[in-house]
Every structure is written in structure tokens, then in C-alpha cells.
Coordinates of C-alpha atoms and ligand atoms in Angstrom, one line a residue:
M158 CA 10.8 28.5 1.8
S159 CA 14.1 26.9 2.4
D160 CA 15.3 27.1 6.0
H161 CA 18.8 28.1 6.7
R162 CA 18.3 29.0 10.3
P163 CA 20.3 27.0 12.7
A164 CA 18.7 23.8 13.7
K165 CA 16.2 23.9 16.5
T166 CA 14.5 20.6 16.7
G167 CA 11.4 19.3 15.2
R168 CA 10.0 16.4 13.4
I169 CA 11.0 15.3 9.9
L170 CA 9.6 13.0 7.3
S171 CA 11.5 12.1 4.3
G172 CA 11.9 9.2 1.9
M173 CA 13.3 8.0 -1.3
R174 CA 12.1 5.8 -4.2
P175 CA 13.9 2.5 -3.9
T176 CA 16.2 2.5 -6.9
G177 CA 18.8 0.2 -5.2
R178 CA 22.1 1.1 -3.9
L179 CA 22.7 4.8 -3.3
H180 CA 25.3 7.0 -4.7
L181 CA 27.1 9.9 -3.2
G182 CA 24.6 12.4 -4.7
N183 CA 21.8 10.8 -2.7
Y184 CA 24.0 10.8 0.4
V185 CA 25.1 14.4 0.2
G186 CA 21.7 15.7 -1.1
A187 CA 19.6 14.1 1.6
L188 CA 20.7 11.1 3.6
E189 CA 23.6 12.9 5.3
N190 CA 21.3 15.6 6.5
W191 CA 18.8 13.0 7.9
V192 CA 21.6 11.5 10.0
R193 CA 22.7 14.9 11.2
L194 CA 19.2 15.8 12.3
Q195 CA 18.8 12.5 14.0
D196 CA 22.0 13.0 15.9
A197 CA 20.8 16.5 16.9
G198 CA 17.8 15.1 18.6
W199 CA 15.1 15.5 15.9
T200 CA 12.3 13.0 15.5
N201 CA 12.9 11.2 12.3
F202 CA 10.5 9.3 10.0
H203 CA 12.1 7.7 6.9
M204 CA 10.1 6.0 4.2
V205 CA 10.8 3.6 1.4
A206 CA 8.6 5.0 -1.3
D207 CA 7.9 1.8 -3.1
W208 CA 4.5 2.8 -4.4
H209 CA 6.1 5.8 -6.1
M210 CA 8.1 3.4 -8.2
L211 CA 4.9 2.3 -9.9
T212 CA 4.1 5.8 -11.1
T213 CA 6.7 5.6 -13.8
G214 CA 7.2 1.8 -14.2
Y215 CA 4.2 -0.3 -13.2
E216 CA 4.9 -3.4 -15.4
D217 CA 8.2 -4.6 -14.1
T218 CA 8.1 -5.0 -10.4
S219 CA 10.7 -7.7 -10.1
H220 CA 13.4 -5.5 -8.6
L221 CA 11.3 -3.6 -6.1
Q222 CA 12.1 -5.7 -3.1
Q223 CA 15.8 -6.1 -3.7
N224 CA 16.1 -2.4 -4.4
S225 CA 14.3 -1.5 -1.2
W226 CA 16.5 -3.8 0.7
D227 CA 19.7 -2.4 -0.8
M228 CA 18.6 1.2 -0.1
V229 CA 17.7 0.5 3.5
L230 CA 21.1 -1.1 4.0
D231 CA 22.7 2.1 2.7
W232 CA 20.5 4.2 5.1
L233 CA 21.7 2.1 8.0
A234 CA 25.2 2.2 6.7
A235 CA 25.1 6.0 6.6
G236 CA 24.2 6.1 10.3
L237 CA 20.4 6.1 10.6
D238 CA 19.9 4.5 13.9
P239 CA 16.6 2.5 14.2
A240 CA 16.5 3.2 17.9
R241 CA 16.1 6.8 17.2
S242 CA 14.7 7.0 13.6
V243 CA 11.6 5.3 12.3
I244 CA 12.4 3.5 9.1
F245 CA 9.4 2.1 7.3
V246 CA 7.9 0.9 4.0
Q247 CA 5.2 3.0 2.4
S248 CA 3.1 0.1 1.0
A249 CA 2.9 -1.5 4.4
V250 CA 1.0 1.5 5.8
K251 CA -2.3 1.6 4.0
E252 CA -3.2 5.0 5.4
H253 CA -1.0 6.5 2.7
A254 CA -3.5 5.3 0.1
E255 CA -6.4 6.6 2.1
L256 CA -5.0 10.1 2.6
H257 CA -3.8 10.2 -1.0
L258 CA -7.4 9.5 -2.1
L259 CA -8.9 12.2 0.1
L260 CA -6.3 14.8 -0.8
S261 CA -6.8 14.0 -4.5
M262 CA -10.3 15.5 -4.1
I263 CA -9.1 18.9 -3.1
V264 CA -6.5 19.5 -5.8
S265 CA -7.2 20.4 -9.4
K266 CA -5.8 18.5 -12.4
A267 CA -4.5 21.8 -13.8
R268 CA -2.4 22.3 -10.7
L269 CA -0.8 18.9 -11.0
E270 CA 0.0 19.4 -14.6
R271 CA 1.9 22.6 -13.7
I272 CA 4.4 20.8 -11.4
P273 CA 7.8 21.2 -13.0
T274 CA 9.1 17.9 -11.7
L275 CA 6.3 16.1 -13.6
K276 CA 7.0 18.0 -16.8
E277 CA 10.7 17.1 -16.6
Q278 CA 9.9 13.5 -16.0
I279 CA 7.6 13.4 -19.0
R280 CA 10.4 14.9 -21.1
D281 CA 13.2 12.7 -19.7
L282 CA 11.2 9.5 -20.2
G283 CA 10.3 10.6 -23.7
M284 CA 6.6 10.2 -22.9
D285 CA 3.6 11.5 -24.7
E286 CA 1.7 13.8 -22.3
Q287 CA -1.5 12.2 -23.3
T288 CA -0.4 8.8 -22.1
I289 CA 0.4 9.8 -18.5
S290 CA -1.4 7.7 -16.0
Y291 CA -3.8 8.9 -13.4
G292 CA -1.4 7.6 -10.8
H293 CA 1.6 9.3 -12.3
L294 CA -0.3 12.6 -12.5
G295 CA -1.0 12.2 -8.8
Y296 CA 2.7 11.6 -7.9
S297 CA 2.9 14.7 -5.8
V298 CA -0.5 14.1 -4.1
L299 CA 0.8 10.7 -2.9
Q300 CA 4.0 12.4 -1.7
A301 CA 1.9 15.0 0.1
A302 CA 0.0 12.2 1.8
D303 CA 3.3 10.6 2.8
I304 CA 4.4 13.8 4.4
L305 CA 1.2 15.0 6.0
L306 CA 0.4 11.7 7.7
Y307 CA 3.3 12.3 10.0
R308 CA 2.6 16.0 10.6
P309 CA 6.3 16.9 10.4
T310 CA 7.7 20.4 10.8
H311 CA 10.3 19.9 8.2
V312 CA 11.0 17.9 5.1
P313 CA 14.7 17.4 4.4
V314 CA 15.1 16.7 0.7
G315 CA 17.3 17.5 -2.3
E316 CA 16.6 20.5 -4.5
D317 CA 14.7 18.5 -7.0
Q318 CA 11.9 17.7 -4.5
V319 CA 11.0 21.3 -3.7
P320 CA 8.0 21.5 -6.0
H321 CA 6.4 18.5 -4.3
V322 CA 6.8 20.0 -0.9
E323 CA 5.4 23.2 -2.2
L324 CA 2.2 21.4 -3.2
T325 CA 2.2 19.6 0.1
R326 CA 2.1 23.0 1.9
E327 CA -0.7 24.1 -0.3
L328 CA -2.8 21.0 0.4
A329 CA -2.2 21.3 4.1
R330 CA -3.4 24.9 4.0
R331 CA -6.4 24.0 1.8
F332 CA -7.4 21.1 4.0
N333 CA -7.2 23.2 7.2
F334 CA -9.2 26.0 5.5
V335 CA -11.9 23.8 4.2
Y336 CA -12.4 21.4 7.1
C337 CA -11.0 23.0 10.2
Q338 CA -12.9 26.3 10.4
D339 CA -14.3 25.4 13.8
R340 CA -11.4 23.4 15.2
A341 CA -7.6 23.3 15.5
P342 CA -5.9 22.8 12.1
V343 CA -5.0 19.2 11.5
F344 CA -1.9 19.8 9.4
P345 CA 1.1 22.0 10.2
E346 CA 2.6 23.4 7.0
P347 CA 6.0 21.6 6.7
E348 CA 9.0 23.5 5.6
V349 CA 11.6 22.3 3.1
Q350 CA 15.0 21.8 4.6
L351 CA 17.7 21.9 2.0
T352 CA 21.3 21.0 2.7
E353 CA 24.0 23.5 2.2
F354 CA 25.6 21.1 -0.3
A355 CA 22.3 20.1 -2.0
R356 CA 24.0 18.8 -5.1
L357 CA 27.1 16.9 -5.9
R358 CA 28.0 16.4 -9.5
G359 CA 28.9 13.1 -11.1
V360 CA 32.5 12.4 -12.0
N361 CA 32.0 13.8 -15.6
G362 CA 30.6 17.1 -14.3
N363 CA 27.0 16.4 -15.0
R364 CA 24.2 15.7 -12.5
M365 CA 25.1 12.5 -10.7
S366 CA 22.7 9.8 -11.9
K367 CA 22.7 6.1 -12.3
S368 CA 21.3 6.3 -15.8
V369 CA 24.2 8.6 -16.9
G370 CA 26.8 6.2 -15.4
N371 CA 28.8 8.9 -13.7
T372 CA 28.1 7.9 -10.1
I373 CA 30.3 7.0 -7.1
M374 CA 28.4 4.7 -4.9
L375 CA 28.1 5.2 -1.2
A376 CA 29.6 1.8 -0.4
E377 CA 32.2 1.9 -3.3
S378 CA 35.3 -0.1 -2.6
A379 CA 38.5 1.9 -2.2
E380 CA 39.8 0.5 -5.4
D381 CA 36.8 1.4 -7.5
L382 CA 36.7 4.8 -5.8
A383 CA 40.2 5.5 -6.9
K384 CA 39.4 4.4 -10.5
K385 CA 36.4 6.6 -10.7
V386 CA 38.1 9.6 -9.2
S387 CA 41.0 9.2 -11.6
Q388 CA 38.5 9.7 -14.5
A389 CA 36.9 12.8 -13.0
Y390 CA 36.5 16.0 -14.9
T391 CA 39.1 18.7 -14.2
D392 CA 40.1 21.9 -15.9
P393 CA 40.5 20.9 -19.6
K394 CA 43.1 23.6 -20.1
K395 CA 45.4 22.2 -17.5
M396 CA 47.3 19.7 -19.6
R397 CA 50.5 19.4 -17.5
R398 CA 51.3 19.4 -13.9
D399 CA 52.8 22.9 -14.0
D400 CA 50.0 24.5 -16.0
P401 CA 47.9 26.8 -13.8
G402 CA 44.5 25.2 -13.1
R403 CA 41.1 26.6 -12.5
P404 CA 39.2 25.0 -9.6
E405 CA 36.2 27.3 -10.2
A406 CA 34.0 27.5 -13.2
D407 CA 34.9 29.8 -16.0
E408 CA 32.2 30.9 -18.4
S409 CA 34.7 32.2 -21.0
D410 CA 35.3 28.7 -22.3
G411 CA 32.4 26.8 -20.7
H412 CA 34.6 25.2 -17.9
T413 CA 32.0 24.0 -15.4
G414 CA 34.4 23.9 -12.4
C415 CA 36.8 21.1 -11.4
V416 CA 34.9 18.1 -10.0
V417 CA 37.9 17.0 -8.0
W418 CA 37.9 20.3 -6.2
E419 CA 34.2 20.1 -5.6
Y420 CA 34.7 16.8 -3.9
H421 CA 37.6 18.2 -1.9
R422 CA 35.4 20.9 -0.6
K423 CA 32.8 18.3 0.4
F424 CA 35.0 15.6 1.8
N425 CA 38.2 17.4 2.6
P426 CA 37.1 20.9 3.6
S427 CA 40.0 21.7 5.9
E428 CA 42.5 21.3 3.0
A429 CA 40.4 22.4 0.0
E430 CA 41.5 26.0 0.0
A431 CA 45.2 25.2 0.2
I432 CA 44.8 22.7 -2.6
A433 CA 43.1 25.3 -4.8
V434 CA 46.1 27.7 -4.2
E435 CA 48.6 25.0 -5.3
C436 CA 46.5 24.1 -8.3
R437 CA 46.1 27.7 -9.5
A438 CA 49.9 28.3 -9.1
G439 CA 50.7 25.3 -11.2
R440 CA 52.4 23.5 -8.3
L441 CA 49.9 20.6 -8.1
G442 CA 49.0 18.3 -10.9
C443 CA 45.7 16.6 -11.4
V444 CA 47.0 13.1 -11.0
A445 CA 48.5 13.7 -7.6
D446 CA 45.4 15.8 -6.6
K447 CA 43.2 12.9 -7.5
K448 CA 45.3 10.4 -5.6
S449 CA 45.0 12.5 -2.4
L450 CA 41.3 13.0 -2.9
S451 CA 40.7 9.2 -3.3
A452 CA 42.6 8.6 -0.1
V453 CA 40.6 11.1 1.9
M454 CA 37.3 9.9 0.5
A455 CA 38.1 6.3 1.1
E456 CA 38.8 7.2 4.7
V457 CA 35.6 9.2 5.1
L458 CA 33.5 6.4 3.6
A459 CA 35.2 3.5 5.4
P460 CA 33.0 3.5 8.4
I461 CA 29.9 3.6 6.2
R462 CA 31.2 0.6 4.2
E463 CA 31.9 -1.3 7.4
R464 CA 28.5 -0.6 8.9
R465 CA 26.9 -1.7 5.7
E466 CA 28.8 -5.0 5.8
K467 CA 27.7 -5.6 9.4
W468 CA 24.0 -5.0 8.6
A469 CA 24.2 -7.0 5.4
S470 CA 25.4 -10.0 7.3
D471 CA 22.4 -10.0 9.6
P472 CA 19.2 -9.9 7.4
D473 CA 17.0 -10.8 10.4
A474 CA 18.1 -7.7 12.2
V475 CA 17.3 -5.6 9.1
R476 CA 13.9 -7.2 8.9
D477 CA 13.3 -6.4 12.5
V478 CA 14.2 -2.8 11.9
L479 CA 11.6 -2.6 9.1
N480 CA 8.9 -4.4 11.0
D481 CA 9.3 -2.3 14.1
G482 CA 9.6 0.9 12.1
T483 CA 6.5 0.1 10.1
K484 CA 4.6 -0.6 13.3
R485 CA 5.5 2.7 14.8
A486 CA 4.7 4.6 11.5
R487 CA 1.3 2.9 11.4
Q488 CA 0.5 4.1 14.9
E489 CA 1.2 7.6 13.9
A490 CA -0.6 7.4 10.6
R491 CA -3.7 6.0 12.3
Q492 CA -3.9 8.9 14.7
T493 CA -3.6 11.4 11.9
M494 CA -6.4 9.6 9.9
E495 CA -8.7 9.7 12.9
M496 CA -8.2 13.5 12.9
V497 CA -8.7 13.7 9.2
R498 CA -11.9 11.7 9.1
S499 CA -13.3 13.6 12.0
A500 CA -12.5 17.0 10.5
M501 CA -13.9 16.0 7.2
G502 CA -17.0 14.4 8.7
V503 CA -16.5 11.2 6.7
K504 CA -16.7 8.9 9.7
S505 CA -18.6 6.0 8.4
V506 CA -21.9 5.0 10.0
V507 CA -20.8 1.4 9.9
E508 CA -17.9 0.1 11.9
P509 CA -14.8 -0.3 9.8
A510 CA -14.1 -4.0 9.2
Ligands
LIG662 N1 9.8 11.8 -4.6 C1 10.9 11.3 -3.7 C2 12.1 10.9 -4.6 O1 12.0 10.8 -5.8 C3 10.5 10.2 -2.9 C4 9.4 10.5 -1.9 C5 8.2 10.0 -1.8 C6 9.5 11.4 -0.8 N2 7.5 10.5 -0.8 C7 8.2 11.4 -0.1 C8 10.5 12.3 -0.3 C9 8.0 12.2 1.0 C10 10.2 13.1 0.8 C11 8.9 13.1 1.4 O2 13.1 10.6 -4.0

């Protein structure tokens, strides 16, 4: 299902739950790819999935707005250009709720319960399966609605989102089969588009996550960046500068691979191989290696930090971006819903208010 063919062009829809400022894992796993596709002439739709935040935490909504704002600033900082990409807020386009409801009719409860992402979430949150809400069970159906409303050809997301897109494809197929026998299918089946570098580990070598506290933020200051890199996991057997090091993982003692090298490959690809050679030979110590990595990363991330500051200093401009993007998204969503209602034969006999 993943697509590693060279980019043609097409239309993408992708989004993120607004959890606040983004870290490098978010950037590398998805955002960077969005920008690349935008720059290659694709048609981009990017959504702040604020309703999805309610599926796992409906009581405390106090941070939703600020977190949405911070995330959008990071999107703009990373290079999403509102002149070319539609940036919008899910809850401001009510068609998401309508399509979610209609799709919820054509999927079984058992199918939703089998979604691995949901199972993981239940486990991670320490929830009792019996207490899961109707809305949380429908997480993927809402995501399918988010996607299908814009009839995209591709959905560029991180690895963890693949099961949701799989369900989206099934629902598209099912909808077309049930309601479009005598007409053109309403929904193209969108393909997942994974990045080559779909995952970047946190500084301690585990999955990068805010709750673990092992993140490097996208807009990290050069100073904090150096501090975090200095604490990064390296080969535990390399105690001194002239000990030979192992950039790669080694199952024999559970070494998961040097995080500093992983970052070199991502942010410093032209030098990564030479660095590995020096490390293996015991000619490069971790302290020096981390210093050079911090410098390179600070340089790569500097334009992002600068763009963020520029947008952050002009909140009216950011508001315009969201208002305009939401308007454009709504237009698209309305057209799709016309097609959906017509195919389903649920056009009301009364005029909608
Ligand atoms: N589930 C996604 C996440 O946790 C957010 C999301 C909601 C999304 N709707 C989407 C992603 C549609 C891609 C397409 O980040």
C-alpha cells in the first residue's frame, strides 16, 4: 500500500491532532514530506484535527486553541505556504461531522475494534476497554471522513497512521460499491504515502514523544539543541574517544544503534558515512561528534526558527491564513457532500436551513 514510486503529482490531505509545538519526529515523519510535495506542485490540504483531541480527552479543552495555534505556526515555519497549501481547522468545516455520521452507518463495530492503533491507545492510556466512548471507537471513521471529503489521491502520514488510512480505503470502496452502482464512484481510494525516513527516535533511543520527554523541538534554540544532543544515546560500549564505536544496532548486546548517527544520516547525509568510518576506527569521540551534529542541525533548523518568529509576530496574518484556508476547504467539502447525498439518495425533501 505504501507508495515509493517517484512523485508524479496529485492531491493530498493530511492533518495532525493539535498537541502544541511540534518535535522533530513530527517534522521528519510527516510535515517535511508535506512541504516537499507542495514544492513539487501537488495540491495540498492540511487540517488541524481539533475534534480528534476530544476522542481521548473531552473534559479539559482549555489548551485546544493555544495548541492549535502553536502547531499551525510550526507548519508555517516548516515551509507550508498558504498561497499554495490549504490550511484549515476541522471543527470549522461542519461537513466533517456529516460525513462521519454517514460513514459510521457502513462500518461494523467489530471492524473498528480490530484497529491496532485503537488497541494500542487503550493500552497506553491504561483504559478499560468497556469504558471507551462511542466517539473514541469512531476515531478512524472521523479520520476517514476528514480524508474522503477532499477526495485526495494520497495521504502522507507517519507509519502509525497506516491502519486509519487502510480503513479509509475500505470505506471508500464500500461506499462506491453500495451507492454508485449506476454512476461514477464518488471516492477515489487514497494511497498512503510514507516518507523514506518515517521515524526519528528520541534522544534516548526510544520513540520520540512528548510524554516520554525525549524530544527535540522543531523550533528548539541552538543552545537547547546542543544540550539535548549532548545527552543523546550512543554506543554504550564506547567509553573513550579511541574505543571503536558502533553506529549501527547490534543485537548481541541489545545496542539499538547510535542516535547521533541516525541524526547525522537525516540532517547531515553528505558526511554521515565518513563519520561512521571515523567512529568505528576509534578516531572520533562521541563528545566531538555531538558537537558537530549540533552545529549542523542548528544550521538546518535556523531558517525554520526564523520563519516561525516572523509568523508569530503577526497573529493577524496567521488568522487570515486559517480563515482563508477554512473557506477554501469548506467549498471543497460542500461539493463532495453534494455528491454523497445525491449518490445515497438522502437529499432532504425540505430545503436545508
Ligand atoms: N490521527 C492523526 C494523528 O493523530 C490526525 C488526523 C486526523 C489525520 N485526521 C486525519 C491525519 C486525516 C491524516 C489524515 O496525527
